[in-house]
Amino acid sequence: MKKHNFYAGPCILAPEVIKNTADAIINFADTGLSVLEVSHRSKEFVAVCEEARKLVAELLELPEDYKVLFLGGGASLQFCMVPFNLLKTKAAYTDTGTWAHNAIKEAKLFGEVEVLGSSKDENYCYIPKDFVIPSDVDYFHYTSNNTIYGTEVRKDYDSPVPVVCDMSSDIFSRVFDPTKYGLIYAGAQKNLAPAGVTLVIVKESLLGNVDREIPTMLDYRTHIKKDTMFNTPPVLPIYSALQTLKYYKAQGGVKALQEHDEIKAKMLYDEIDRNKLFRGTVAEEDRSIMNVCFVMNPDYAELEKEFFDFATTKGIVGIKGHRSVGGFRASLYNMLPKESVQVLIDTMKEFEAKH
Ligand SMILES: *Cc1c(COP(=O)(O)O)cnc(C)c1O
């Protein structure tokens, strides 16, 4: 049976990304060797890395002084690497979910953290809006898409200080103005590649301003200086990332991806709002187009497991909600086809008709 993969991460990749990766595991760039067994400094792999960095810059229209890095350690390592490199005395954060919360915890190891707004008391079901970014902080950090709770900030903040953004789960899903950001990071396993690599985009002029010693591997300048090849980078995920970036370009770039994503999300939210069995869990104006969270309406709460099992019979995979929200979460990342969303909607309709 055809599977419809709604996992939140690691998650669906395009069939051609998987096929090209599989091919390179057998024979990489006609070397007669697997991509798993060639030097990361071979001219073939250096070319992969270079092309991937160039395509990120092209797709996101990055200005010259923004450097593209592929690092290890996941987005979670960036929670400490950002303050290590950028926090002199004080930084401002918004607390919009588990990931933002974890980022705040790490930043506190390096200096003062001003939390500008938090929706924790309402289980992160909305994005705090009633705040002003202070001008006496070193940077302002936020999470653009809250993967677990299904809320998203779909605009660029105007800020008097550099903006740092965790775009792990919505990068390449929205056209944004890169000049409004000082540093962007994204774990690859949501919209880019298999797990193991983190995309970092950093404006070089922000670096070198803290007094503390930074361990070599945790200093962005190390990786900039060596074109992201200071040590052995995550070779295979970078290879897959390149395949995704080429696929994105062929789709028409970020603008086209955004249109596709917005259509998919609207289709599903419309059905959640229409269907008597279900309801969304977050404030309407903050709904994520990447992670759609919904629960059974209270009158039908006992049907939760039955719906989950019914969806499974239709080939639907990965819609169990995160334990901190419950219910269901359908992740509609860039590479999920519209047809899969339609199958989920048809399944919800059919289930409603049965009850
Ligand atoms: C998944 C996720 C993370 C954690 O990523 P790792 O690569 O597992 O460390 C951080 N932030 C957001 C927004 C995420 O969705």
Tab-separated table of C-alpha atoms and ligand atoms in Angstrom:
chain	number	residue	atom	x	y	z
A	1	MET	CA	0.000	0.000	0.000
A	2	LYS	CA	1.198	3.526	-0.737
A	3	LYS	CA	2.306	5.263	2.465
A	4	HIS	CA	1.560	8.879	3.285
A	5	ASN	CA	4.345	10.090	5.541
A	6	PHE	CA	3.374	12.830	8.004
A	7	TYR	CA	6.250	12.305	10.446
A	8	ALA	CA	7.526	15.472	12.168
A	9	GLY	CA	11.217	14.670	11.800
A	10	PRO	CA	13.098	12.917	10.448
A	11	CYS	CA	10.465	13.107	7.797
A	12	ILE	CA	9.560	12.664	4.170
A	13	LEU	CA	12.077	13.372	1.422
A	14	ALA	CA	11.275	13.545	-2.288
A	15	PRO	CA	11.590	10.183	-4.087
A	16	GLU	CA	14.308	11.575	-6.352
A	17	VAL	CA	16.332	12.764	-3.355
A	18	ILE	CA	16.255	9.242	-1.942
A	19	LYS	CA	16.947	7.676	-5.348
A	20	ASN	CA	19.919	9.945	-6.082
A	21	THR	CA	21.305	9.329	-2.596
A	22	ALA	CA	20.890	5.578	-3.003
A	23	ASP	CA	22.644	5.722	-6.396
A	24	ALA	CA	25.577	7.638	-4.891
A	25	ILE	CA	25.894	5.054	-2.140
A	26	ILE	CA	26.604	2.555	-4.919
A	27	ASN	CA	28.582	4.719	-7.322
A	28	PHE	CA	29.378	8.326	-6.463
A	29	ALA	CA	29.985	10.758	-9.352
A	30	ASP	CA	31.332	7.948	-11.555
A	31	THR	CA	34.236	7.372	-9.212
A	32	GLY	CA	33.413	3.665	-8.981
A	33	LEU	CA	33.287	4.208	-5.209
A	34	SER	CA	30.477	4.764	-2.748
A	35	VAL	CA	29.963	8.284	-1.384
A	36	LEU	CA	30.385	6.524	1.980
A	37	GLU	CA	33.995	5.635	1.233
A	38	VAL	CA	35.556	8.648	-0.448
A	39	SER	CA	37.610	11.380	1.157
A	40	HIS	CA	35.649	14.480	2.053
A	41	ARG	CA	38.615	16.303	0.508
A	42	SER	CA	38.330	14.510	-2.827
A	43	LYS	CA	37.600	16.915	-5.658
A	44	GLU	CA	34.251	15.195	-6.257
A	45	PHE	CA	33.021	15.734	-2.716
A	46	VAL	CA	34.428	19.249	-2.387
A	47	ALA	CA	32.358	20.033	-5.492
A	48	VAL	CA	29.216	18.656	-3.793
A	49	CYS	CA	29.773	20.808	-0.738
A	50	GLU	CA	30.475	23.911	-2.807
A	51	GLU	CA	27.415	23.440	-4.975
A	52	ALA	CA	25.198	22.885	-1.920
A	53	ARG	CA	26.449	26.083	-0.289
A	54	LYS	CA	25.976	28.011	-3.520
A	55	LEU	CA	22.438	26.723	-3.965
A	56	VAL	CA	21.452	27.691	-0.413
A	57	ALA	CA	22.717	31.207	-1.109
A	58	GLU	CA	20.915	31.306	-4.456
A	59	LEU	CA	17.567	29.962	-3.212
A	60	LEU	CA	17.529	32.278	-0.186
A	61	GLU	CA	19.080	35.223	-2.094
A	62	LEU	CA	21.762	35.739	0.537
A	63	PRO	CA	23.978	38.816	0.369
A	64	GLU	CA	27.759	38.332	-0.040
A	65	ASP	CA	28.716	38.611	3.613
A	66	TYR	CA	26.442	35.754	4.697
A	67	LYS	CA	28.351	32.489	5.061
A	68	VAL	CA	26.729	29.083	4.608
A	69	LEU	CA	27.965	26.251	6.840
A	70	PHE	CA	27.074	22.594	7.248
A	71	LEU	CA	27.783	21.583	10.825
A	72	GLY	CA	27.250	18.559	13.038
A	73	GLY	CA	25.526	18.424	16.415
A	74	GLY	CA	21.956	19.148	15.337
A	75	ALA	CA	19.992	22.322	15.880
A	76	SER	CA	20.354	21.609	19.589
A	77	LEU	CA	24.093	22.349	19.478
A	78	GLN	CA	23.253	25.770	18.044
A	79	PHE	CA	21.343	26.536	21.256
A	80	CYS	CA	24.755	26.865	22.940
A	81	MET	CA	26.937	27.764	19.950
A	82	VAL	CA	24.905	30.935	19.300
A	83	PRO	CA	25.416	32.458	22.768
A	84	PHE	CA	29.004	31.156	22.913
A	85	ASN	CA	29.792	33.262	19.844
A	86	LEU	CA	27.384	36.191	20.159
A	87	LEU	CA	26.328	36.802	23.755
A	88	LYS	CA	28.437	39.443	25.487
A	89	THR	CA	26.163	40.476	28.348
A	90	LYS	CA	22.496	40.093	27.517
A	91	ALA	CA	20.247	38.565	24.868
A	92	ALA	CA	16.490	38.621	24.294
A	93	TYR	CA	14.444	35.504	23.521
A	94	THR	CA	10.804	34.636	23.004
A	95	ASP	CA	9.574	31.465	24.677
A	96	THR	CA	7.256	29.867	22.126
A	97	GLY	CA	7.747	26.151	22.681
A	98	THR	CA	10.026	23.353	23.780
A	99	TRP	CA	12.829	24.253	21.366
A	100	ALA	CA	12.775	27.944	22.251
A	101	HIS	CA	12.730	26.958	25.916
A	102	ASN	CA	15.789	24.749	25.448
A	103	ALA	CA	17.587	27.554	23.617
A	104	ILE	CA	16.896	29.934	26.519
A	105	LYS	CA	18.248	27.419	29.022
A	106	GLU	CA	21.550	27.195	27.153
A	107	ALA	CA	21.899	30.964	26.660
A	108	LYS	CA	21.631	31.466	30.426
A	109	LEU	CA	24.968	29.672	30.775
A	110	PHE	CA	26.608	32.592	28.964
A	111	GLY	CA	24.885	35.719	30.211
A	112	GLU	CA	21.643	37.408	31.021
A	113	VAL	CA	18.528	36.405	29.118
A	114	GLU	CA	15.510	38.654	28.831
A	115	VAL	CA	12.416	36.643	27.937
A	116	LEU	CA	10.262	39.068	25.979
A	117	GLY	CA	7.165	36.942	25.876
A	118	SER	CA	6.063	33.423	26.689
A	119	SER	CA	2.976	31.386	25.868
A	120	LYS	CA	4.012	28.546	28.184
A	121	ASP	CA	1.067	29.132	30.531
A	122	GLU	CA	-1.296	28.278	27.666
A	123	ASN	CA	0.636	25.265	26.468
A	124	TYR	CA	2.286	27.364	23.746
A	125	CYS	CA	-0.926	27.600	21.717
A	126	TYR	CA	-0.146	31.088	20.413
A	127	ILE	CA	2.771	33.365	19.527
A	128	PRO	CA	3.351	36.243	21.993
A	129	LYS	CA	3.100	39.541	20.113
A	130	ASP	CA	2.962	42.181	22.763
A	131	PHE	CA	6.669	42.983	23.116
A	132	VAL	CA	9.320	45.399	21.952
A	133	ILE	CA	12.789	44.142	21.087
A	134	PRO	CA	15.171	46.123	23.309
A	135	SER	CA	18.154	47.872	21.766
A	136	ASP	CA	20.534	47.127	24.664
A	137	VAL	CA	20.820	43.370	23.981
A	138	ASP	CA	23.396	41.584	21.848
A	139	TYR	CA	20.786	39.780	19.764
A	140	PHE	CA	17.154	38.702	19.625
A	141	HIS	CA	16.464	34.975	19.234
A	142	TYR	CA	13.234	33.289	18.204
A	143	THR	CA	11.949	30.015	16.749
A	144	SER	CA	10.094	30.678	13.501
A	145	ASN	CA	8.112	27.435	13.538
A	146	ASN	CA	7.218	25.579	16.705
A	147	THR	CA	7.301	22.025	15.425
A	148	ILE	CA	5.724	20.439	18.491
A	149	TYR	CA	2.874	22.904	19.083
A	150	GLY	CA	2.070	23.924	15.496
A	151	THR	CA	2.493	27.689	15.702
A	152	GLU	CA	4.576	29.781	13.344
A	153	VAL	CA	5.837	33.334	12.890
A	154	ARG	CA	5.356	33.968	9.185
A	155	LYS	CA	6.969	37.381	8.991
A	156	ASP	CA	10.357	38.974	9.543
A	157	TYR	CA	10.745	40.989	12.736
A	158	ASP	CA	12.023	44.542	12.549
A	159	SER	CA	14.732	44.662	15.156
A	160	PRO	CA	17.274	47.197	16.421
A	161	VAL	CA	19.672	44.307	17.164
A	162	PRO	CA	20.776	41.263	15.105
A	163	VAL	CA	18.073	38.609	14.821
A	164	VAL	CA	18.957	34.940	15.368
A	165	CYS	CA	16.364	32.462	14.162
A	166	ASP	CA	15.861	28.730	14.601
A	167	MET	CA	14.283	27.878	11.232
A	168	SER	CA	14.702	24.120	11.626
A	169	SER	CA	11.187	23.221	10.609
A	170	ASP	CA	10.185	25.905	8.125
A	171	ILE	CA	13.263	27.000	6.200
A	172	PHE	CA	12.619	27.050	2.432
A	173	SER	CA	8.853	27.287	3.036
A	174	ARG	CA	8.605	31.052	2.997
A	175	VAL	CA	10.316	33.841	1.103
A	176	PHE	CA	12.053	36.034	3.668
A	177	ASP	CA	14.389	38.997	3.687
A	178	PRO	CA	17.800	37.614	4.761
A	179	THR	CA	19.116	41.063	5.583
A	180	LYS	CA	16.740	41.094	8.564
A	181	TYR	CA	18.723	38.254	10.123
A	182	GLY	CA	22.183	37.945	11.624
A	183	LEU	CA	22.225	34.191	12.032
A	184	ILE	CA	19.867	31.437	10.915
A	185	TYR	CA	20.159	27.770	11.795
A	186	ALA	CA	18.187	24.704	10.815
A	187	GLY	CA	18.588	21.037	11.631
A	188	ALA	CA	18.337	19.368	8.230
A	189	GLN	CA	15.927	16.577	9.065
A	190	LYS	CA	12.734	18.546	8.475
A	191	ASN	CA	12.961	20.357	5.171
A	192	LEU	CA	16.353	19.448	3.755
A	193	ALA	CA	18.061	16.114	4.310
A	194	PRO	CA	18.379	13.092	6.568
A	195	ALA	CA	19.458	13.819	10.153
A	196	GLY	CA	23.107	14.539	10.850
A	197	VAL	CA	23.756	17.972	9.418
A	198	THR	CA	22.698	21.463	10.478
A	199	LEU	CA	22.544	24.363	8.088
A	200	VAL	CA	23.933	27.592	9.537
A	201	ILE	CA	23.831	30.948	7.788
A	202	VAL	CA	25.770	33.667	9.524
A	203	LYS	CA	26.647	37.245	8.783
A	204	GLU	CA	30.399	37.241	9.225
A	205	SER	CA	30.693	40.732	10.693
A	206	LEU	CA	28.808	39.625	13.840
A	207	LEU	CA	31.609	37.281	14.862
A	208	GLY	CA	34.690	37.968	16.961
A	209	ASN	CA	33.006	40.412	19.327
A	210	VAL	CA	32.935	38.345	22.522
A	211	ASP	CA	35.808	38.274	25.002
A	212	ARG	CA	35.574	34.631	26.069
A	213	GLU	CA	37.724	31.876	24.604
A	214	ILE	CA	35.702	29.715	22.231
A	215	PRO	CA	36.667	26.066	21.715
A	216	THR	CA	37.839	25.612	18.128
A	217	MET	CA	34.982	23.402	16.983
A	218	LEU	CA	32.362	25.707	18.506
A	219	ASP	CA	33.743	28.848	16.877
A	220	TYR	CA	31.875	29.683	13.661
A	221	ARG	CA	35.027	31.365	12.341
A	222	THR	CA	36.831	28.015	12.312
A	223	HIS	CA	34.281	26.616	9.900
A	224	ILE	CA	34.092	29.753	7.779
A	225	LYS	CA	37.863	29.821	7.393
A	226	LYS	CA	37.938	26.204	6.168
A	227	ASP	CA	34.848	26.438	3.933
A	228	THR	CA	32.909	24.135	6.291
A	229	MET	CA	35.620	21.449	5.969
A	230	PHE	CA	37.619	22.040	9.148
A	231	ASN	CA	36.944	18.467	10.180
A	232	THR	CA	35.109	15.648	8.414
A	233	PRO	CA	31.647	17.049	7.732
A	234	PRO	CA	28.522	14.829	7.646
A	235	VAL	CA	29.210	13.677	4.113
A	236	LEU	CA	26.082	11.686	3.319
A	237	PRO	CA	23.503	14.170	4.684
A	238	ILE	CA	25.282	16.947	2.771
A	239	TYR	CA	25.056	14.866	-0.396
A	240	SER	CA	21.305	14.407	0.174
A	241	ALA	CA	20.897	18.093	0.999
A	242	LEU	CA	22.343	18.949	-2.390
A	243	GLN	CA	19.797	16.677	-4.056
A	244	THR	CA	16.988	18.451	-2.177
A	245	LEU	CA	18.330	21.886	-3.076
A	246	LYS	CA	18.453	20.931	-6.761
A	247	TYR	CA	14.911	19.607	-6.487
A	248	TYR	CA	13.772	22.874	-4.851
A	249	LYS	CA	15.347	24.880	-7.632
A	250	ALA	CA	13.644	22.716	-10.260
A	251	GLN	CA	10.299	23.249	-8.470
A	252	GLY	CA	10.689	26.992	-9.022
A	253	GLY	CA	12.494	27.989	-5.835
A	254	VAL	CA	11.203	29.124	-2.462
A	255	LYS	CA	8.325	31.185	-3.853
A	256	ALA	CA	6.869	28.125	-5.585
A	257	LEU	CA	7.423	25.976	-2.487
A	258	GLN	CA	5.646	28.572	-0.378
A	259	GLU	CA	2.605	28.589	-2.671
A	260	HIS	CA	2.436	24.800	-2.610
A	261	ASP	CA	2.813	24.683	1.191
A	262	GLU	CA	0.143	27.316	1.775
A	263	ILE	CA	-2.336	25.440	-0.413
A	264	LYS	CA	-1.685	22.155	1.405
A	265	ALA	CA	-2.093	23.752	4.840
A	266	LYS	CA	-5.283	25.571	3.873
A	267	MET	CA	-6.812	22.345	2.557
A	268	LEU	CA	-6.218	20.585	5.870
A	269	TYR	CA	-7.179	23.450	8.193
A	270	ASP	CA	-10.391	23.957	6.201
A	271	GLU	CA	-11.280	20.327	6.787
A	272	ILE	CA	-10.429	20.486	10.514
A	273	ASP	CA	-12.685	23.558	10.848
A	274	ARG	CA	-15.483	21.951	8.855
A	275	ASN	CA	-15.409	18.429	10.292
A	276	LYS	CA	-17.562	18.033	13.425
A	277	LEU	CA	-15.192	15.450	14.922
A	278	PHE	CA	-12.033	17.583	15.057
A	279	ARG	CA	-10.719	20.943	16.145
A	280	GLY	CA	-7.383	22.740	15.848
A	281	THR	CA	-5.301	23.378	18.962
A	282	VAL	CA	-3.702	26.774	18.274
A	283	ALA	CA	-4.759	30.384	17.735
A	284	GLU	CA	-5.960	30.718	14.158
A	285	GLU	CA	-3.673	33.612	13.232
A	286	ASP	CA	-0.611	31.681	14.406
A	287	ARG	CA	-1.307	28.384	12.654
A	288	SER	CA	1.770	26.725	11.221
A	289	ILE	CA	1.743	25.710	7.574
A	290	MET	CA	4.289	22.994	8.374
A	291	ASN	CA	2.921	21.195	11.450
A	292	VAL	CA	-0.857	21.012	11.731
A	293	CYS	CA	-1.956	20.060	15.256
A	294	PHE	CA	-5.524	18.945	15.936
A	295	VAL	CA	-7.518	16.916	18.433
A	296	MET	CA	-10.910	15.239	18.603
A	297	ASN	CA	-13.715	17.586	19.558
A	298	PRO	CA	-14.537	16.951	23.263
A	299	ASP	CA	-17.840	15.241	22.337
A	300	TYR	CA	-15.915	12.662	20.325
A	301	ALA	CA	-12.821	12.331	22.496
A	302	GLU	CA	-13.225	8.569	22.844
A	303	LEU	CA	-12.790	8.139	19.076
A	304	GLU	CA	-9.134	9.186	19.077
A	305	LYS	CA	-7.606	5.734	18.935
A	306	GLU	CA	-10.209	4.525	16.446
A	307	PHE	CA	-9.386	7.386	14.078
A	308	PHE	CA	-5.694	6.722	14.425
A	309	ASP	CA	-6.212	3.048	13.557
A	310	PHE	CA	-8.557	3.930	10.685
A	311	ALA	CA	-5.958	6.337	9.252
A	312	THR	CA	-3.342	3.599	9.495
A	313	THR	CA	-5.471	1.366	7.265
A	314	LYS	CA	-5.318	4.129	4.638
A	315	GLY	CA	-1.513	4.151	4.622
A	316	ILE	CA	-1.290	7.299	6.762
A	317	VAL	CA	1.867	7.270	8.890
A	318	GLY	CA	3.205	9.604	11.582
A	319	ILE	CA	0.124	11.607	12.620
A	320	LYS	CA	0.291	10.879	16.339
A	321	GLY	CA	0.568	14.208	18.170
A	322	HIS	CA	3.572	14.984	20.347
A	323	ARG	CA	2.952	13.873	23.925
A	324	SER	CA	2.879	17.498	25.137
A	325	VAL	CA	-0.140	18.299	22.938
A	326	GLY	CA	-1.805	14.915	22.368
A	327	GLY	CA	-4.208	14.220	19.537
A	328	PHE	CA	-2.764	14.466	16.074
A	329	ARG	CA	-0.038	16.324	14.244
A	330	ALA	CA	0.244	16.189	10.477
A	331	SER	CA	3.571	17.560	9.285
A	332	LEU	CA	3.226	19.000	5.798
A	333	TYR	CA	6.854	19.677	4.959
A	334	ASN	CA	7.941	20.882	1.522
A	335	MET	CA	8.432	17.424	0.060
A	336	LEU	CA	5.052	16.014	1.133
A	337	PRO	CA	2.858	15.805	-1.979
A	338	LYS	CA	-0.579	17.423	-2.037
A	339	GLU	CA	-2.078	14.005	-2.790
A	340	SER	CA	-1.109	12.791	0.686
A	341	VAL	CA	-2.924	15.733	2.277
A	342	GLN	CA	-5.971	14.873	0.169
A	343	VAL	CA	-5.860	11.268	1.387
A	344	LEU	CA	-5.827	12.487	5.000
A	345	ILE	CA	-8.769	14.819	4.322
A	346	ASP	CA	-10.753	12.062	2.595
A	347	THR	CA	-10.027	9.794	5.558
A	348	MET	CA	-11.320	12.429	7.996
A	349	LYS	CA	-14.496	12.817	5.900
A	350	GLU	CA	-15.060	9.100	5.695
A	351	PHE	CA	-14.541	8.745	9.428
A	352	GLU	CA	-17.027	11.542	10.090
A	353	ALA	CA	-19.633	9.824	7.918
A	354	LYS	CA	-19.225	6.665	10.011
A	355	HIS	CA	-20.062	8.563	13.206
B	1	LIG	C1	13.687	19.401	15.548
B	1	LIG	C2	13.955	20.764	16.035
B	1	LIG	C3	15.081	21.065	16.807
B	1	LIG	C4	16.057	20.012	17.277
B	1	LIG	O1	16.828	19.598	16.245
B	1	LIG	P1	18.025	18.545	16.468
B	1	LIG	O2	18.684	18.573	15.145
B	1	LIG	O3	17.370	17.246	16.806
B	1	LIG	O4	18.876	19.037	17.563
B	1	LIG	C5	15.292	22.376	17.159
B	1	LIG	N1	14.443	23.346	16.792
B	1	LIG	C6	13.333	23.093	16.070
B	1	LIG	C7	12.438	24.213	15.681
B	1	LIG	C8	13.067	21.797	15.658
B	1	LIG	O5	11.966	21.535	14.936
